[in-house]
Amino acid sequence: MKKLIQEHRKRFGEFEVVDFVDPGEIERLRRQTDVDVPLDLHWTWEYGSEVAELRNLYEKGKVNQWNAETDLDWSIPVTKDEWIVDPQVSMLAQVCKLMGRDEATQKAAAFDEVNHLLSQLLHGEQAALQLCGQLTNACPKMDEKWYAASQVTDEARHIEALAKFLQRKMGTIYPINPTLKILLDELLQADTVQTKTLGMQCLFEGMAVGIFDLLRRETKNPLLGEMIRRVEQDEARHAAFGVLVMRRVVREAAPEEKARMEEWAFSVLEALNANQQLDMLRLIGPKYGIDPENVTRMALSMPNFAEFNSLAYMHTVIPNLRGLGLLTERTRDQYLKLGMLLEGSRAAQVN
Ligand SMILES: [Fe+2]
Ligand SMILES: [Fe+2]
């Protein structure tokens, strides 16, 4: 199976990580803001509804619109003096504690880690905005175009909310991680509507829902919690669109085409997982005297590694891939081996 980001692989024991260490190369990746995208545009003259489920999703989106400026209470303070999340879920806070650093330092480290995570989610939101713009053009049916256009509005609102939160409340927007930039470009450059939908709507929207949900449950800050709750409601619709479209695609696909989709989905998620938290640790670790390699090796060797590593994957992406028939014996053992899959997951759910 083809591995992505092959040139940045190295072994940490049994595990193969993706690790970017050259600041010049990372900077070059970030400066690549023009991306060539193959895109077919389709007109349609059918203005009635052809796909009832998609029309329902579009209607749902209309009644659940919200205003990032007026529906959130921006007067709520966000400060490093309070725990922004439960300390148990902050890797940096945990490591600082192990190193004997005081509680104020642990709180500051958790704050920086959340700041970095929200920044990556923000860049992901921008990719979702761009990709849905593409889908509006490329999808053949009017119901799909309406839905995709409504998601464009949702993603613009998510960018607005996250950017305002980061600028007003946290003070920093961290630049995009090199691993994330390469993978998002891979989705944006995908050459068919099916691959774009699978990549963005199923894999990245699903991951975003999983991460947002963890963050909402663990945050101690009411403004952050409420912002995420609202974003998550929209994201559940987006992931549902991915499943609805892909269900039809998979049903009609030849076995070899289905196998190709399953392998491609695995390769994207595998590369994401292979970075572990190295991009974040290389950026923020030094501020707290943390060695990125040591911490990653330690995390990988923990007996309950798969338990916490699989949380974001098991939330939505893995159950949805299973439901679609895109996680079979072909890839199952590898997901398991890499700590991305735990058996006994809940079934795929489409709202
Ligand atoms: Fe979004
Ligand atoms: Fe989304």
Short mmCIF file of C-alpha atoms and ligand atoms in Angstrom, two decimals:
data_model
loop_
_atom_site.label_atom_id
_atom_site.label_comp_id
_atom_site.label_asym_id
_atom_site.label_seq_id
_atom_site.Cartn_x
_atom_site.Cartn_y
_atom_site.Cartn_z
CA MET A 1 0.00 0.00 0.00
CA LYS A 2 1.35 3.41 -0.97
CA LYS A 3 2.51 5.51 1.98
CA LEU A 4 2.20 9.27 1.93
CA ILE A 5 5.03 11.61 2.99
CA GLN A 6 7.53 8.79 2.47
CA GLU A 7 10.60 11.05 2.63
CA HIS A 8 9.98 12.08 6.26
CA ARG A 9 9.58 8.63 7.76
CA LYS A 10 11.72 7.27 10.57
CA ARG A 11 11.32 4.44 13.04
CA PHE A 12 10.68 4.89 16.75
CA GLY A 13 10.89 1.26 17.83
CA GLU A 14 8.05 -0.62 16.10
CA PHE A 15 6.31 2.57 15.03
CA GLU A 16 7.04 4.53 11.87
CA VAL A 17 6.64 8.27 12.46
CA VAL A 18 6.44 11.22 10.09
CA ASP A 19 8.78 13.91 11.39
CA PHE A 20 9.66 17.28 9.86
CA VAL A 21 12.84 18.74 11.31
CA ASP A 22 14.08 21.23 8.69
CA PRO A 23 12.63 24.71 9.45
CA GLY A 24 13.49 25.89 5.92
CA GLU A 25 11.45 23.11 4.35
CA ILE A 26 8.51 23.73 6.71
CA GLU A 27 8.58 27.40 5.78
CA ARG A 28 8.59 26.54 2.05
CA LEU A 29 5.55 24.29 2.53
CA ARG A 30 3.68 27.08 4.29
CA ARG A 31 4.55 29.55 1.55
CA GLN A 32 2.99 27.30 -1.09
CA THR A 33 -0.34 29.09 -1.09
CA ASP A 34 -1.17 28.50 -4.77
CA VAL A 35 -2.38 25.00 -5.48
CA ASP A 36 -3.27 23.58 -8.90
CA VAL A 37 -6.62 21.88 -8.64
CA PRO A 38 -8.23 19.77 -11.36
CA LEU A 39 -11.89 20.71 -11.42
CA ASP A 40 -14.80 19.82 -13.69
CA LEU A 41 -17.75 22.18 -13.58
CA HIS A 42 -21.21 20.83 -14.29
CA TRP A 43 -24.42 22.63 -15.15
CA THR A 44 -27.73 20.95 -14.47
CA TRP A 45 -31.19 21.94 -15.70
CA GLU A 46 -33.00 19.85 -13.14
CA TYR A 47 -34.21 22.30 -10.53
CA GLY A 48 -36.52 19.96 -8.65
CA SER A 49 -35.25 17.79 -5.81
CA GLU A 50 -33.76 14.45 -6.90
CA VAL A 51 -32.12 13.29 -3.66
CA ALA A 52 -34.53 13.74 -0.76
CA GLU A 53 -31.94 13.05 1.97
CA LEU A 54 -29.65 15.79 0.68
CA ARG A 55 -32.51 18.24 0.43
CA ASN A 56 -33.37 17.44 4.07
CA LEU A 57 -29.80 18.14 5.11
CA TYR A 58 -29.93 21.47 3.29
CA GLU A 59 -33.21 22.33 5.05
CA LYS A 60 -31.71 21.35 8.40
CA GLY A 61 -28.77 23.65 7.72
CA LYS A 62 -31.11 26.58 7.02
CA VAL A 63 -32.88 26.36 10.36
CA ASN A 64 -29.64 25.85 12.32
CA GLN A 65 -27.75 28.92 11.12
CA TRP A 66 -26.09 31.02 13.83
CA ASN A 67 -24.07 34.20 14.10
CA ALA A 68 -20.53 33.87 15.43
CA GLU A 69 -20.47 37.52 16.47
CA THR A 70 -23.79 37.80 18.30
CA ASP A 71 -24.64 34.27 19.44
CA LEU A 72 -21.49 33.85 21.52
CA ASP A 73 -20.75 35.74 24.72
CA TRP A 74 -17.40 37.27 23.84
CA SER A 75 -17.21 39.00 27.25
CA ILE A 76 -16.26 35.68 28.93
CA PRO A 77 -12.54 35.81 29.73
CA VAL A 78 -10.01 33.15 28.67
CA THR A 79 -6.85 33.10 30.74
CA LYS A 80 -3.72 31.08 31.33
CA ASP A 81 -4.37 31.38 35.08
CA GLU A 82 -7.21 28.85 34.83
CA TRP A 83 -7.05 25.35 33.39
CA ILE A 84 -8.40 25.67 29.84
CA VAL A 85 -8.91 21.88 29.66
CA ASP A 86 -8.75 19.05 32.14
CA PRO A 87 -5.00 18.57 32.79
CA GLN A 88 -5.37 14.84 32.04
CA VAL A 89 -5.93 15.54 28.35
CA SER A 90 -3.02 17.92 27.85
CA MET A 91 0.14 16.09 26.86
CA LEU A 92 2.30 19.16 27.56
CA ALA A 93 0.77 19.69 31.02
CA GLN A 94 1.36 16.03 31.85
CA VAL A 95 4.98 16.15 30.75
CA CYS A 96 5.58 19.42 32.65
CA LYS A 97 4.14 17.77 35.74
CA LEU A 98 6.45 14.76 35.33
CA MET A 99 9.36 17.19 35.02
CA GLY A 100 8.40 18.74 38.35
CA ARG A 101 7.30 22.10 36.94
CA ASP A 102 4.87 24.19 39.02
CA GLU A 103 1.13 24.32 38.39
CA ALA A 104 1.24 27.75 36.72
CA THR A 105 3.66 26.35 34.12
CA GLN A 106 1.45 23.29 33.61
CA LYS A 107 -1.58 25.55 33.05
CA ALA A 108 0.37 27.70 30.59
CA ALA A 109 1.51 24.59 28.70
CA ALA A 110 -2.07 23.29 28.43
CA PHE A 111 -3.15 26.73 27.17
CA ASP A 112 -0.45 26.70 24.46
CA GLU A 113 -1.35 23.17 23.42
CA VAL A 114 -5.04 24.06 23.02
CA ASN A 115 -4.03 27.26 21.23
CA HIS A 116 -1.99 25.19 18.78
CA LEU A 117 -4.76 22.59 18.29
CA LEU A 118 -7.42 25.26 17.63
CA SER A 119 -5.04 26.89 15.12
CA GLN A 120 -4.74 23.60 13.21
CA LEU A 121 -8.53 23.19 13.28
CA LEU A 122 -8.82 26.73 11.90
CA HIS A 123 -6.52 25.87 8.96
CA GLY A 124 -8.58 22.71 8.44
CA GLU A 125 -11.74 24.86 8.34
CA GLN A 126 -10.19 26.90 5.56
CA ALA A 127 -9.47 23.74 3.58
CA ALA A 128 -13.09 22.65 4.10
CA LEU A 129 -14.29 26.04 2.81
CA GLN A 130 -12.14 25.74 -0.31
CA LEU A 131 -13.10 22.13 -0.93
CA CYS A 132 -16.82 22.76 -0.59
CA GLY A 133 -16.47 25.61 -3.06
CA GLN A 134 -15.06 23.01 -5.45
CA LEU A 135 -17.92 20.61 -4.74
CA THR A 136 -20.48 23.32 -5.52
CA ASN A 137 -19.01 23.44 -9.03
CA ALA A 138 -18.19 19.81 -9.55
CA CYS A 139 -21.21 17.97 -8.16
CA PRO A 140 -23.66 17.02 -10.90
CA LYS A 141 -26.98 17.32 -9.03
CA MET A 142 -28.75 20.47 -7.86
CA ASP A 143 -29.42 19.03 -4.39
CA GLU A 144 -25.67 18.47 -4.00
CA LYS A 145 -24.87 21.98 -5.18
CA TRP A 146 -27.35 23.54 -2.75
CA TYR A 147 -26.02 21.47 0.09
CA ALA A 148 -22.36 22.18 -0.74
CA ALA A 149 -23.07 25.91 -1.03
CA SER A 150 -24.73 25.88 2.40
CA GLN A 151 -21.68 24.15 3.83
CA VAL A 152 -19.47 26.89 2.35
CA THR A 153 -21.41 29.36 4.54
CA ASP A 154 -20.99 27.09 7.58
CA GLU A 155 -17.24 26.83 7.04
CA ALA A 156 -16.89 30.60 6.63
CA ARG A 157 -18.65 30.97 10.00
CA HIS A 158 -16.34 28.40 11.59
CA ILE A 159 -13.30 30.26 10.33
CA GLU A 160 -14.78 33.49 11.67
CA ALA A 161 -15.50 31.99 15.10
CA LEU A 162 -12.17 30.20 15.52
CA ALA A 163 -10.09 33.10 14.18
CA LYS A 164 -11.87 35.57 16.49
CA PHE A 165 -11.43 33.25 19.45
CA LEU A 166 -7.72 32.84 18.73
CA GLN A 167 -7.11 36.52 18.05
CA ARG A 168 -9.26 38.01 20.80
CA LYS A 169 -8.86 35.40 23.53
CA MET A 170 -5.63 33.49 23.00
CA GLY A 171 -3.47 36.05 21.22
CA THR A 172 -1.81 33.69 18.75
CA ILE A 173 -2.64 31.83 15.55
CA TYR A 174 0.00 29.16 15.12
CA PRO A 175 1.05 28.38 11.54
CA ILE A 176 -0.13 25.21 9.83
CA ASN A 177 1.70 21.96 10.63
CA PRO A 178 3.69 20.60 7.68
CA THR A 179 2.00 17.17 7.88
CA LEU A 180 -1.45 18.78 7.87
CA LYS A 181 -0.55 21.08 4.95
CA ILE A 182 0.56 18.15 2.79
CA LEU A 183 -2.52 16.07 3.61
CA LEU A 184 -4.97 18.93 3.06
CA ASP A 185 -3.32 19.69 -0.30
CA GLU A 186 -3.72 16.02 -1.18
CA LEU A 187 -7.50 16.28 -0.59
CA LEU A 188 -7.85 19.61 -2.37
CA GLN A 189 -5.92 18.27 -5.38
CA ALA A 190 -7.85 14.98 -5.58
CA ASP A 191 -9.08 14.56 -9.15
CA THR A 192 -12.62 13.25 -8.68
CA VAL A 193 -15.66 14.41 -6.73
CA GLN A 194 -15.72 10.98 -5.07
CA THR A 195 -12.17 11.26 -3.73
CA LYS A 196 -12.70 14.85 -2.64
CA THR A 197 -15.86 13.83 -0.81
CA LEU A 198 -14.28 10.80 0.79
CA GLY A 199 -11.20 12.77 1.83
CA MET A 200 -12.75 15.92 3.19
CA GLN A 201 -16.30 15.00 4.15
CA CYS A 202 -15.60 11.54 5.55
CA LEU A 203 -12.02 11.61 6.79
CA PHE A 204 -11.28 15.20 7.85
CA GLU A 205 -14.79 16.26 8.82
CA GLY A 206 -15.03 13.03 10.82
CA MET A 207 -11.71 13.70 12.53
CA ALA A 208 -12.75 17.30 13.24
CA VAL A 209 -15.99 16.11 14.88
CA GLY A 210 -14.00 13.66 17.03
CA ILE A 211 -11.48 16.29 18.14
CA PHE A 212 -14.08 19.01 18.73
CA ASP A 213 -16.14 16.62 20.82
CA LEU A 214 -13.19 15.69 23.03
CA LEU A 215 -12.28 19.33 23.45
CA ARG A 216 -15.85 20.36 24.31
CA ARG A 217 -16.13 17.68 26.97
CA GLU A 218 -12.79 18.53 28.53
CA THR A 219 -12.77 22.32 28.38
CA LYS A 220 -13.35 24.34 31.52
CA ASN A 221 -14.06 27.55 29.62
CA PRO A 222 -17.75 28.29 28.88
CA LEU A 223 -17.05 30.44 25.80
CA LEU A 224 -14.85 27.78 24.22
CA GLY A 225 -17.37 25.08 25.14
CA GLU A 226 -20.31 26.95 23.61
CA MET A 227 -18.40 27.87 20.45
CA ILE A 228 -17.42 24.24 19.91
CA ARG A 229 -20.94 22.99 20.64
CA ARG A 230 -22.29 25.18 17.85
CA VAL A 231 -19.51 24.28 15.40
CA GLU A 232 -19.96 20.60 16.16
CA GLN A 233 -23.68 20.73 15.30
CA ASP A 234 -22.77 21.97 11.84
CA GLU A 235 -19.93 19.46 11.46
CA ALA A 236 -22.28 16.55 12.18
CA ARG A 237 -24.30 17.62 9.10
CA HIS A 238 -21.11 17.80 7.05
CA ALA A 239 -20.01 14.32 8.03
CA ALA A 240 -23.56 13.08 7.29
CA PHE A 241 -23.31 14.51 3.75
CA GLY A 242 -20.07 12.57 3.26
CA VAL A 243 -21.75 9.34 4.31
CA LEU A 244 -24.88 9.92 2.19
CA VAL A 245 -22.86 10.66 -0.95
CA MET A 246 -20.30 7.91 -0.39
CA ARG A 247 -23.01 5.30 0.26
CA ARG A 248 -24.23 5.78 -3.30
CA VAL A 249 -20.69 5.89 -4.68
CA VAL A 250 -19.62 2.70 -2.92
CA ARG A 251 -22.79 0.88 -3.92
CA GLU A 252 -22.07 1.56 -7.57
CA ALA A 253 -18.28 1.01 -7.44
CA ALA A 254 -16.52 -2.00 -8.95
CA PRO A 255 -14.64 -4.14 -6.36
CA GLU A 256 -11.23 -2.86 -7.45
CA GLU A 257 -12.42 0.74 -7.26
CA LYS A 258 -13.80 0.09 -3.76
CA ALA A 259 -10.47 -1.42 -2.73
CA ARG A 260 -8.67 1.64 -4.10
CA MET A 261 -10.89 3.96 -2.00
CA GLU A 262 -10.33 1.87 1.12
CA GLU A 263 -6.57 1.96 0.65
CA TRP A 264 -6.51 5.67 -0.10
CA ALA A 265 -8.55 6.45 3.04
CA PHE A 266 -6.18 4.32 5.07
CA SER A 267 -3.09 6.01 3.63
CA VAL A 268 -4.39 9.50 4.47
CA LEU A 269 -5.32 8.55 8.05
CA GLU A 270 -2.11 6.55 8.52
CA ALA A 271 0.03 9.57 7.58
CA LEU A 272 -1.94 11.80 9.94
CA ASN A 273 -1.50 9.30 12.75
CA ALA A 274 2.19 8.79 11.93
CA ASN A 275 2.97 12.36 12.91
CA GLN A 276 1.60 11.71 16.39
CA GLN A 277 2.15 15.12 18.07
CA LEU A 278 5.62 15.71 16.64
CA ASP A 279 4.81 18.84 14.65
CA MET A 280 3.28 20.42 17.78
CA LEU A 281 6.09 19.25 20.04
CA ARG A 282 8.78 20.63 17.72
CA LEU A 283 7.04 24.01 17.72
CA ILE A 284 6.09 24.39 21.40
CA GLY A 285 8.13 21.76 23.26
CA PRO A 286 11.37 23.76 23.44
CA LYS A 287 9.56 26.60 25.28
CA TYR A 288 9.06 24.17 28.19
CA GLY A 289 12.38 22.33 27.86
CA ILE A 290 10.58 19.32 26.37
CA ASP A 291 12.38 16.96 23.98
CA PRO A 292 9.91 16.04 21.18
CA GLU A 293 11.49 12.69 20.37
CA ASN A 294 11.66 11.49 23.96
CA VAL A 295 8.06 12.44 24.66
CA THR A 296 6.80 10.73 21.49
CA ARG A 297 8.77 7.56 22.21
CA MET A 298 7.36 7.57 25.73
CA ALA A 299 3.75 8.03 24.53
CA LEU A 300 4.13 5.24 21.95
CA SER A 301 5.45 2.80 24.53
CA MET A 302 2.66 3.34 27.06
CA PRO A 303 0.57 0.20 27.62
CA ASN A 304 -2.68 2.14 27.10
CA PHE A 305 -1.40 3.98 23.97
CA ALA A 306 -4.20 2.69 21.71
CA GLU A 307 -6.84 3.71 24.23
CA PHE A 308 -6.14 7.43 24.03
CA ASN A 309 -4.70 7.43 20.50
CA SER A 310 -7.84 5.89 19.02
CA LEU A 311 -10.29 8.32 20.70
CA ALA A 312 -10.53 10.83 17.83
CA TYR A 313 -10.59 8.10 15.16
CA MET A 314 -13.18 5.92 16.89
CA HIS A 315 -15.58 8.81 17.43
CA THR A 316 -16.84 9.15 13.86
CA VAL A 317 -14.33 8.27 11.12
CA ILE A 318 -13.80 4.59 11.85
CA PRO A 319 -17.50 3.75 12.44
CA ASN A 320 -18.43 5.63 9.24
CA LEU A 321 -15.76 3.89 7.15
CA ARG A 322 -16.97 0.57 8.49
CA GLY A 323 -20.58 1.42 7.71
CA LEU A 324 -19.59 2.32 4.15
CA GLY A 325 -17.69 -0.94 3.67
CA LEU A 326 -14.39 0.96 3.37
CA LEU A 327 -12.82 -0.67 6.41
CA THR A 328 -12.56 -4.41 5.78
CA GLU A 329 -10.08 -7.21 6.42
CA ARG A 330 -7.84 -5.46 3.90
CA THR A 331 -7.00 -2.63 6.34
CA ARG A 332 -8.46 -3.64 9.71
CA ASP A 333 -5.32 -5.19 11.18
CA GLN A 334 -3.22 -2.20 10.23
CA TYR A 335 -5.63 0.24 11.88
CA LEU A 336 -5.50 -1.99 14.95
CA LYS A 337 -1.72 -2.26 14.96
CA LEU A 338 -1.31 1.51 14.68
CA GLY A 339 -3.56 2.20 17.67
CA MET A 340 -6.27 3.86 15.57
CA LEU A 341 -8.92 1.20 16.09
CA LEU A 342 -10.38 -0.40 19.18
CA GLU A 343 -12.85 -3.21 18.79
CA GLY A 344 -16.41 -2.81 20.08
CA SER A 345 -17.10 0.61 18.57
CA ARG A 346 -20.58 2.02 18.18
CA ALA A 347 -22.15 1.67 14.74
CA ALA A 348 -22.01 4.41 12.13
CA GLN A 349 -24.67 7.01 12.72
CA VAL A 350 -26.13 9.38 10.22
CA ASN A 351 -28.25 12.16 11.64
FE FE B 1 -16.18 23.46 9.77
FE FE B 2 -17.19 21.06 8.16
#
